[in-house]
Every structure is written in structure tokens, then in C-alpha cells.
Short mmCIF file of C-alpha atoms in Angstrom, two decimals:
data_model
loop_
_atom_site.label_atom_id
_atom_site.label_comp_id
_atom_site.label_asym_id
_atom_site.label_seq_id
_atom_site.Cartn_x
_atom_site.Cartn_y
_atom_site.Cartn_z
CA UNK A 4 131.83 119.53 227.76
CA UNK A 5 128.52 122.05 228.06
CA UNK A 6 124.83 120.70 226.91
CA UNK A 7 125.46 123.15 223.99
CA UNK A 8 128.49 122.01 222.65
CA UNK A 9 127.61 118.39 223.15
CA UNK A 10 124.63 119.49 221.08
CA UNK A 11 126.37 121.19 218.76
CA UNK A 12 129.02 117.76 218.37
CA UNK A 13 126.14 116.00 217.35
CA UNK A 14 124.07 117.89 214.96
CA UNK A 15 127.72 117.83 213.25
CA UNK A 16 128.02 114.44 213.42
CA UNK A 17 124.58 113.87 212.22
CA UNK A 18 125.47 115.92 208.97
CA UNK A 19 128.41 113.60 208.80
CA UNK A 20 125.96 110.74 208.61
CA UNK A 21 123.51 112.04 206.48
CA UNK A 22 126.05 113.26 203.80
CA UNK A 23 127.61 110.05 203.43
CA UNK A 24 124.52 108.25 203.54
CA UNK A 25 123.68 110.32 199.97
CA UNK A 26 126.99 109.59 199.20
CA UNK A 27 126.08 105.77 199.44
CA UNK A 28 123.19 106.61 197.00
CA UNK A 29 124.95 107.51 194.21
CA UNK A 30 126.00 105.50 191.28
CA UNK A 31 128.99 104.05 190.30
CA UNK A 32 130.02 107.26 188.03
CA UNK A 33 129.96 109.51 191.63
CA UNK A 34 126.48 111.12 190.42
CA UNK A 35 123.83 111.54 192.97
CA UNK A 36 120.71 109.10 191.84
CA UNK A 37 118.50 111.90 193.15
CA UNK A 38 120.11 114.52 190.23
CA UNK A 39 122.73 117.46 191.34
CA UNK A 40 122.53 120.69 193.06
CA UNK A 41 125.53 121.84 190.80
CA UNK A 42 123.10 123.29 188.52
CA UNK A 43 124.01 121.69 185.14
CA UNK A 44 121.94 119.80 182.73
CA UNK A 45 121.42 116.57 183.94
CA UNK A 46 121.56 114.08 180.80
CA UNK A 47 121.37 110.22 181.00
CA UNK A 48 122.92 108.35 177.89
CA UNK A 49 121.37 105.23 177.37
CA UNK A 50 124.45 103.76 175.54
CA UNK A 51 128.02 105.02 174.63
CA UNK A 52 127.82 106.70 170.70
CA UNK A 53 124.90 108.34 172.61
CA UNK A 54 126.79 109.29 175.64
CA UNK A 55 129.74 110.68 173.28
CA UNK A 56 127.50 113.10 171.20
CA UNK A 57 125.86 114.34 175.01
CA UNK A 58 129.73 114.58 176.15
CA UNK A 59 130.43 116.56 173.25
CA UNK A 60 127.50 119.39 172.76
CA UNK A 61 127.14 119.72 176.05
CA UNK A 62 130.50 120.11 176.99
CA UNK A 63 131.19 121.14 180.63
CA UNK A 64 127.25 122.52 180.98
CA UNK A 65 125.99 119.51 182.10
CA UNK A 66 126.71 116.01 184.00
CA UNK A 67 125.92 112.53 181.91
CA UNK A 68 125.25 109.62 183.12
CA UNK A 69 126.21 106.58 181.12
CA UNK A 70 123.67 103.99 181.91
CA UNK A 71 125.91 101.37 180.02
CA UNK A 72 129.04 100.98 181.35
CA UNK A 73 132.42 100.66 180.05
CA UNK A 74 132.87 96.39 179.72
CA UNK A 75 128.92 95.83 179.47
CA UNK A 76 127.14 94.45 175.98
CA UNK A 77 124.46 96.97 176.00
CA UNK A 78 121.98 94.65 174.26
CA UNK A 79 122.18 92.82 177.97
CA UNK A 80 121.81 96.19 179.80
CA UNK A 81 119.60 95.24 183.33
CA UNK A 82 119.15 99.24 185.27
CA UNK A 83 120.10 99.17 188.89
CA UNK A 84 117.86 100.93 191.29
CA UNK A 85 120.19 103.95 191.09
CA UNK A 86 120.45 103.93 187.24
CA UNK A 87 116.52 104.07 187.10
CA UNK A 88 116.51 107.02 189.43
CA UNK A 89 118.91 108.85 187.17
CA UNK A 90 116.34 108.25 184.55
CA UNK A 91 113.40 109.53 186.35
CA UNK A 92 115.44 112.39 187.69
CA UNK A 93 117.17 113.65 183.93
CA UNK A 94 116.59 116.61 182.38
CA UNK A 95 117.23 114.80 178.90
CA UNK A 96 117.24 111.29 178.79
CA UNK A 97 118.88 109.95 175.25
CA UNK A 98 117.75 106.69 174.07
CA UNK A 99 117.08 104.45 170.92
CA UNK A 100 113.60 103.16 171.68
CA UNK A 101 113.97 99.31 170.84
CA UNK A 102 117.49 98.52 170.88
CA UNK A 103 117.47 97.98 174.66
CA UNK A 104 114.15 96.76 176.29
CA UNK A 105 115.64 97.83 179.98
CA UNK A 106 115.57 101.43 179.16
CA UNK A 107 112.26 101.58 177.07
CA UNK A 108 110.61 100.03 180.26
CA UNK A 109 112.38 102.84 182.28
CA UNK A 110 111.51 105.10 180.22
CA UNK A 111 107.50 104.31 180.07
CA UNK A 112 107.51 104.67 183.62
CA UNK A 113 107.30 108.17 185.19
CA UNK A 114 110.40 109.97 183.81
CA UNK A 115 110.39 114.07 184.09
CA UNK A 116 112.87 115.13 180.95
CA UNK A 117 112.63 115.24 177.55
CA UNK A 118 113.11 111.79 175.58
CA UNK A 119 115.70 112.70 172.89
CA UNK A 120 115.19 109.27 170.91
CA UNK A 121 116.98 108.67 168.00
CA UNK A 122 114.25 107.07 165.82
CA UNK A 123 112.23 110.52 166.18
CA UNK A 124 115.48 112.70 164.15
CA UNK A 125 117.50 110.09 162.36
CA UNK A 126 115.65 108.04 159.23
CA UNK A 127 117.28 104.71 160.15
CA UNK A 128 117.80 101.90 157.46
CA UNK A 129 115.54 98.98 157.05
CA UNK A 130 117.14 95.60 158.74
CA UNK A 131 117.87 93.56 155.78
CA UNK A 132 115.91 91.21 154.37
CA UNK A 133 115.45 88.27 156.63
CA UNK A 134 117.88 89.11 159.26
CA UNK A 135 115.02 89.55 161.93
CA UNK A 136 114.67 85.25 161.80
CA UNK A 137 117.53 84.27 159.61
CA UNK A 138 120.13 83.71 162.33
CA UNK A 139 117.65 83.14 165.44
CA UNK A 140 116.14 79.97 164.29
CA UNK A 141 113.00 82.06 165.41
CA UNK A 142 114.17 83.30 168.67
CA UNK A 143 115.79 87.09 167.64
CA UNK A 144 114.97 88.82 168.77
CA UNK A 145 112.92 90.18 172.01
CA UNK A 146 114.47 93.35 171.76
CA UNK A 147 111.96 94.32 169.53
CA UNK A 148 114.19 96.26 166.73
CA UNK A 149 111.42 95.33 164.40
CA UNK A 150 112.15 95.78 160.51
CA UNK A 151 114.81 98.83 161.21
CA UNK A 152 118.77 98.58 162.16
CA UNK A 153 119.60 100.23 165.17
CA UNK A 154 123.22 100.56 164.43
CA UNK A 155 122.70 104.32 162.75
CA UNK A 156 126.28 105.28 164.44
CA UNK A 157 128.08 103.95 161.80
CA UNK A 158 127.36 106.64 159.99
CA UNK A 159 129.04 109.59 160.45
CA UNK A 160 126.84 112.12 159.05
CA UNK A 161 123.45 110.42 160.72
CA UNK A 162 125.67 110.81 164.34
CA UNK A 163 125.74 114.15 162.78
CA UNK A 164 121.81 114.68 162.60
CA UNK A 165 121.14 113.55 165.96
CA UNK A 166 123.79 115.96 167.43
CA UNK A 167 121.53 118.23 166.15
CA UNK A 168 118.45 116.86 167.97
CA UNK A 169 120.08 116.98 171.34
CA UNK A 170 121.66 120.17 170.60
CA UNK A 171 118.30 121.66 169.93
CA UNK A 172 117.04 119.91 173.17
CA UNK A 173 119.97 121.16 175.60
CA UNK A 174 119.24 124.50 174.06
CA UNK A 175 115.24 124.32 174.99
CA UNK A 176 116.68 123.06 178.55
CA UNK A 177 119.08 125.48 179.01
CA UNK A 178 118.76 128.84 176.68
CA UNK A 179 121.17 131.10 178.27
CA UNK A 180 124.01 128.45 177.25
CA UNK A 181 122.40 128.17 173.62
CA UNK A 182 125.01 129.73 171.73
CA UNK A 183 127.89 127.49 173.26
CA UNK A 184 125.72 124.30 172.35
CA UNK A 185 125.36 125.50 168.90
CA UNK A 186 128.96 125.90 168.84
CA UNK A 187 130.22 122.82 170.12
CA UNK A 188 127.58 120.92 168.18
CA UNK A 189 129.26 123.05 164.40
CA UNK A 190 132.42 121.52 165.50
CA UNK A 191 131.13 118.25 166.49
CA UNK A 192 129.51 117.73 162.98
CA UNK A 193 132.88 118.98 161.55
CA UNK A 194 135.27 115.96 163.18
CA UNK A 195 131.96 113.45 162.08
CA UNK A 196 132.27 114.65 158.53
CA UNK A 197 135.78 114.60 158.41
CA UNK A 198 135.53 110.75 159.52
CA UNK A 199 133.28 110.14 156.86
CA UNK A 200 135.62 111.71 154.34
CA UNK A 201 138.36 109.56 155.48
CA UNK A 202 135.87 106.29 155.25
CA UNK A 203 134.80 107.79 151.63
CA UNK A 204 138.50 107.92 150.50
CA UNK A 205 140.16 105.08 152.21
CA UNK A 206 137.74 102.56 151.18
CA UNK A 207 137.14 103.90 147.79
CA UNK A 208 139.27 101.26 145.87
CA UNK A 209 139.41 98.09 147.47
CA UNK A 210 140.58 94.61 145.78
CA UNK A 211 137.79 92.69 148.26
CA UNK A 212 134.17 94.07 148.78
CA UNK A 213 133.24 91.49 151.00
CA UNK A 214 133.47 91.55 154.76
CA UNK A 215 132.51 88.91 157.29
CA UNK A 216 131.74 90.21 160.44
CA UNK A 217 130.32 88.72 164.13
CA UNK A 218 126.81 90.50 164.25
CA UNK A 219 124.91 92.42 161.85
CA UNK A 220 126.03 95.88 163.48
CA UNK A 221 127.81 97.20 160.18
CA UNK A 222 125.06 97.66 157.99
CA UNK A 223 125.31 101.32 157.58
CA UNK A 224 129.37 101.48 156.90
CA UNK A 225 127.59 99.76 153.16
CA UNK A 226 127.13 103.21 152.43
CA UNK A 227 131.16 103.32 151.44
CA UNK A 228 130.86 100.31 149.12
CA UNK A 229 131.62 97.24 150.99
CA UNK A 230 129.17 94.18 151.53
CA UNK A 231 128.99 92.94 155.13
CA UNK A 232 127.87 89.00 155.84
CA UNK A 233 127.54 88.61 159.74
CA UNK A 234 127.52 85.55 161.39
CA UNK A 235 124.99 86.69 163.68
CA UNK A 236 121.90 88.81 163.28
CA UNK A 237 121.08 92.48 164.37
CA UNK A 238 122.25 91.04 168.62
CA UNK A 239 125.40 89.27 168.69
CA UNK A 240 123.56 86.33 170.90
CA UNK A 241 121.56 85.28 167.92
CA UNK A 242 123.68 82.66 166.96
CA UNK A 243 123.24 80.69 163.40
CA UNK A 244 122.88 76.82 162.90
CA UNK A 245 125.72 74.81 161.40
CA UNK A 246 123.79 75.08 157.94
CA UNK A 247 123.91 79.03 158.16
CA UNK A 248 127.36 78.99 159.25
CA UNK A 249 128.38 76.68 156.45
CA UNK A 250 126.85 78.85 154.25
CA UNK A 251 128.92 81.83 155.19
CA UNK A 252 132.08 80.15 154.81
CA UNK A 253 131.11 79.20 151.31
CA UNK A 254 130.42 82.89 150.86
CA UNK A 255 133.97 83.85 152.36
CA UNK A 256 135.29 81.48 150.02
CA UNK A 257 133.68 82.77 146.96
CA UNK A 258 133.77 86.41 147.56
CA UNK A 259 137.92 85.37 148.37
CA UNK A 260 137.67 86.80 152.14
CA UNK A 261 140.89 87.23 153.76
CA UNK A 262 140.02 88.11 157.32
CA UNK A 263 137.00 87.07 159.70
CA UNK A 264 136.39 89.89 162.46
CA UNK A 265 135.17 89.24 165.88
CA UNK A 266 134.04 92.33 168.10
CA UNK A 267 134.76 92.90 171.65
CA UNK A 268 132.18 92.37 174.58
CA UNK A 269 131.00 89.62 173.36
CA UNK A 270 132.49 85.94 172.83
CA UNK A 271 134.90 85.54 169.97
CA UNK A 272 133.91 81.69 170.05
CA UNK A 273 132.08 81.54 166.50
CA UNK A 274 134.31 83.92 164.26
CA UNK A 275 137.41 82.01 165.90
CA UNK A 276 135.65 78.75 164.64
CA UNK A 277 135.01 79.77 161.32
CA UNK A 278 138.38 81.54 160.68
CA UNK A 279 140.30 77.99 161.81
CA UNK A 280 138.02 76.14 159.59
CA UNK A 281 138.48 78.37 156.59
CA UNK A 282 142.10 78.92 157.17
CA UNK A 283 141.77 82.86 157.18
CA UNK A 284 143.13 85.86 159.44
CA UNK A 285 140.87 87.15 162.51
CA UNK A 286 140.82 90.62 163.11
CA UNK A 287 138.41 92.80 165.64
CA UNK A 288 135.98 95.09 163.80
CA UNK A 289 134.54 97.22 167.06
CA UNK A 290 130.54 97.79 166.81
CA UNK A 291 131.24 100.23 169.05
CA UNK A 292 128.04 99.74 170.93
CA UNK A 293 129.91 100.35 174.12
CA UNK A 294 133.34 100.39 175.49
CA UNK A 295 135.50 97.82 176.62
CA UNK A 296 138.13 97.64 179.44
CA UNK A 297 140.62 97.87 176.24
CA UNK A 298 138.74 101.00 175.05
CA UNK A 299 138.51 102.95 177.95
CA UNK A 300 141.00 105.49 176.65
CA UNK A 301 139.21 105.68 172.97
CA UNK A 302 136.44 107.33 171.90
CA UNK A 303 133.94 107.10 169.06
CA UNK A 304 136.18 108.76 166.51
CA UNK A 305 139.38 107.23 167.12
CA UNK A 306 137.17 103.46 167.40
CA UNK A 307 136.24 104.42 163.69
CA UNK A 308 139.13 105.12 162.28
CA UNK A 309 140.41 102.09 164.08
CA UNK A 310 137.58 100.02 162.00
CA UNK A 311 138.76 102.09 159.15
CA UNK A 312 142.31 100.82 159.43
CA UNK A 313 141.43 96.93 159.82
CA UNK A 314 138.94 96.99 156.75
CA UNK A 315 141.43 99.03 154.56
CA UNK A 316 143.94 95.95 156.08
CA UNK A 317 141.72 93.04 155.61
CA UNK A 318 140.65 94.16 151.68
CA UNK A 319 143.43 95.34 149.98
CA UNK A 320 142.29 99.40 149.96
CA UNK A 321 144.66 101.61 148.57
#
């Protein structure tokens, strides 16, 4: 072999190196931590409704990151040194400043794109009265939701509204695309109202009002007429004494409850309990705060008309 083409061997094998030393860099969804020379938006989602509504205006324009995987709580969410790189290194970073402290910390630091947060486009519901304490025996909750309830996704048409916000922001990032984000986020909208149609009709006349649930995530689905009671407060690790929990069997019992739901991602431990005790059904009302490894294949829509099914089920809608 000549000088040059042992040179030449080298250099290529030094290209080998480097390449799948980035390769070692990126996170566990196969984007680069450092962003990506394929010329798309780069988006991180801080949690999954958010990542769905990115997934869905953006369409095939841009690469999102998920910085809550599929199987994680996202109340619990702790960034990885790659995740937090993502961050810094978005063009739009979507968030809900308070419901996870990780991000908001990320997201103080130096981060170059624009913050699409969902308290600055959706008017979000007050946390009901008492629910900040009631369940936490003082403790809930560090996450700092404060006297709002983060769980706006719930409702269709506010999903709806913040479409709008990122739409408008993907459109500021990338103009020459704006007509096919406006697009996607018309038909978007159209599949959200059509949801909330369904949730209008379907739980319109309904022999129980009442629904126990694991955390106070459901707040929003009121809207359609039912009362929800959760076991525990706006996280699902703010559990309540035995005095609390008493008390919301004697309200399952009064209101004539058929069905207690657990959630997925989190223990089923205390809505198991509570069912045995009272002698009722268990069913699984999804928060759909993230996905599971029994979700994977779902997405926001088909979750809520999942939810839709097991209330209509659990209190005798026609």
C-alpha cells in the first residue's frame, strides 16, 4: 500500500469514527441532540397531547422530539443530557410552564426557539377549590400548578386553540410552508371538534353524573355534564388519608357509582382498594398525559373516544 492510499484509508476511517461518535449523541428517538442538517423545523414536545398537535400541524415539515417518552408519568419527567440539548437546540420548544418543573428549569436556561406555552393561548380553568392541599396532607404539590388545572387537553376545542398557537409559530419559523400549516392545522381543529361532538352527544343523557376517578386530571371533560371525585389531587402521587378516602366512598355510595377508574402509568393500588371495599367495577379512564407501552399504537383521538366509551359504560349513557 502507497503513503497516499494509506492516508487516504485513514481519513476514511476517521469519518467512520466521527460519524458514529454523533451517532452515539443522539437520543433515544434517533434525533441528533445537536438539531438536524435535514432542514426541517426542529420542535421539542414537552409531553404527548403536546407532541400530537406538533405531529399534526407540522406534518412532515419538521422533526419532534418527545421529551416524555412512551411508558413515563410525565409529572416525574427528569431531562437527560441529550433531552436538554434538544431543548437548547429547538426551533419551537412546546411546553405547559408548571406542570413539569424539569422542563421549566430547561427552559429558563439558555434555550434559542420560541416557547410556545400553553398558559400564554389557552384560558385554563381554575383548580378546584381546595384540591391544591386537600389530598396532599400539605405536601402537593412542588410542581407548582398553582390555583389553575393543567389538564386543558381534555378539551377538545381548547387542544383546538393551541393548535392555533403553534400553527401561527411554525408559520413565523418557517413562512414558505405557511399555507400547508394552516391547512393541516383547519383539519386538525375539524377531527378535535368532531370529538367534542361525539363527547356532547354520547354523554348527553346519562342515568349517573358522578364519576370517581384516580387523580384530578378530568376536570375539564365537566364541561359535558358529569361530576368527577378523584382520589388524588391535580398529580396522581398526592395520595389522600384514610379519612379522605372514606369520604369518597361515601360519595360513590350516595351518588350510586358503579365503576371506580384507575389510569395507566401510574399504580392502580388505591382505586383497586376502594373498588374491593365498595364492591364496585374498575375500569381505566386514560389522562392521557402520556403514552403507555399499551398505547403505543393510539393516539390522542382514539384515547378519547376510548374514555368516551368507558364513561358512556360506567353511567348508563344512552
Amino acid at each position: 500500500m502507497t503513503p497516499t492510499t494509506r492516508s487516504v484509508g485513514l481519513l476514511a476511517a476517521g469519518a467512520l469514527l466521527l460519524t458514529s461518535g454523533c451517532a452515539a449523541l443522539s437520543d433515544d428517538s434517533g434525533s441528533s441532540a445537536s438539531g438536524s442538517d435535514s432542514g426541517k423545523v426542529q420542535i421539542a414536545a414537552a409531553f404527548y397531547p403536546l407532541e400530537f398537535v406538533a405531529e399534526r400541524v407540522a406534518g412532515d415539515l419538521a422533526e419532534v422530539t418527545p421529551l416524555t417518552k412512551p411508558g413515563v408519568e410525565p409529572h416525574d419527567l427528569e431531562l437527560s443530557i441529550n433531552q436538554t440539548a434538544a431543548l437548547q437546540s429547538a426551533d419551537l420548544i412546546l411546553t405547559e410552564h408548571g406542570f413539569q418543573p424539569a422542563v421549566d428549569d430547561a427552559v429558563e436556561q439558555d434555550v434559542k426557539g420560541e416557547v410556545v406555552d400553553v398558559e400564554k393561548i389557552v384560558e385554563l380553568r381554575k383548580a378546584e377549590e381546595g384540591h391544591e392541599d386537600e389530598h396532599a396532607e400539605g405536601e402537593e404539590d412542588e410542581h407548582a400548578h398553582g390555583e389553575s388545572d393543567p389538564h386543558f387537553w381534555h378539551d377538545p376545542l381548547l387542544m383546538a386553540q393551541y393548535a392555533e398557537g403553534v400553527r401561527d409559530a411554525l408559520v413565523k419559523a418557517d413562512p414558505d410552508n405557511a399555507e400547508t400549516y394552516e391547512a393541516n392545522a383547519t383539519s386538525l381543529t375539524e377531527d378535535l371538534t368532531k370529538v367534542d361532538e361525539e363527547f356532547k352527544t354520547g354523554l348527553a343523557q346519562c342515568k349517573i353524573k358522578d364519576v370517581v376517578v384516580s387523580h384530578d386530571a378530568f376536570g375539564y371533560l365537566d364541561k359535558y355534564g358529569l361530576e368527577f371525585e378523584s382520589i388524588a389531587g391535580l398529580t396522581p402521587d398526592a395520595e389522600p388519608n384514610p379519612a379522605q378516602l372514606a369520604e369518597i366512598g361515601e360519595h360513590a355510595e350516595e351518588h350510586g357509582v358503579t365503576t371506580i377508574f384507575s389510569e395507566r402509568l401510574v399504580s392502580t393500588a388505591l382505586a383497586d382498594t376502594l373498588a374491593d371495599d365498595l364492591g364496585l367495577k374498575t375500569a381505566v379512564l386514560d389522562p392521557i398525559e402520556g403514552l403507555s407501552a399499551d398505547t403505543e399504537g393510539e393516539d390522542y383521538l382514539s384515547l378519547m373516544r376510548q374514555n368516551l366509551d368507558a364513561l358512556k359504560a360506567a353511567n348508563g349513557c344512552q
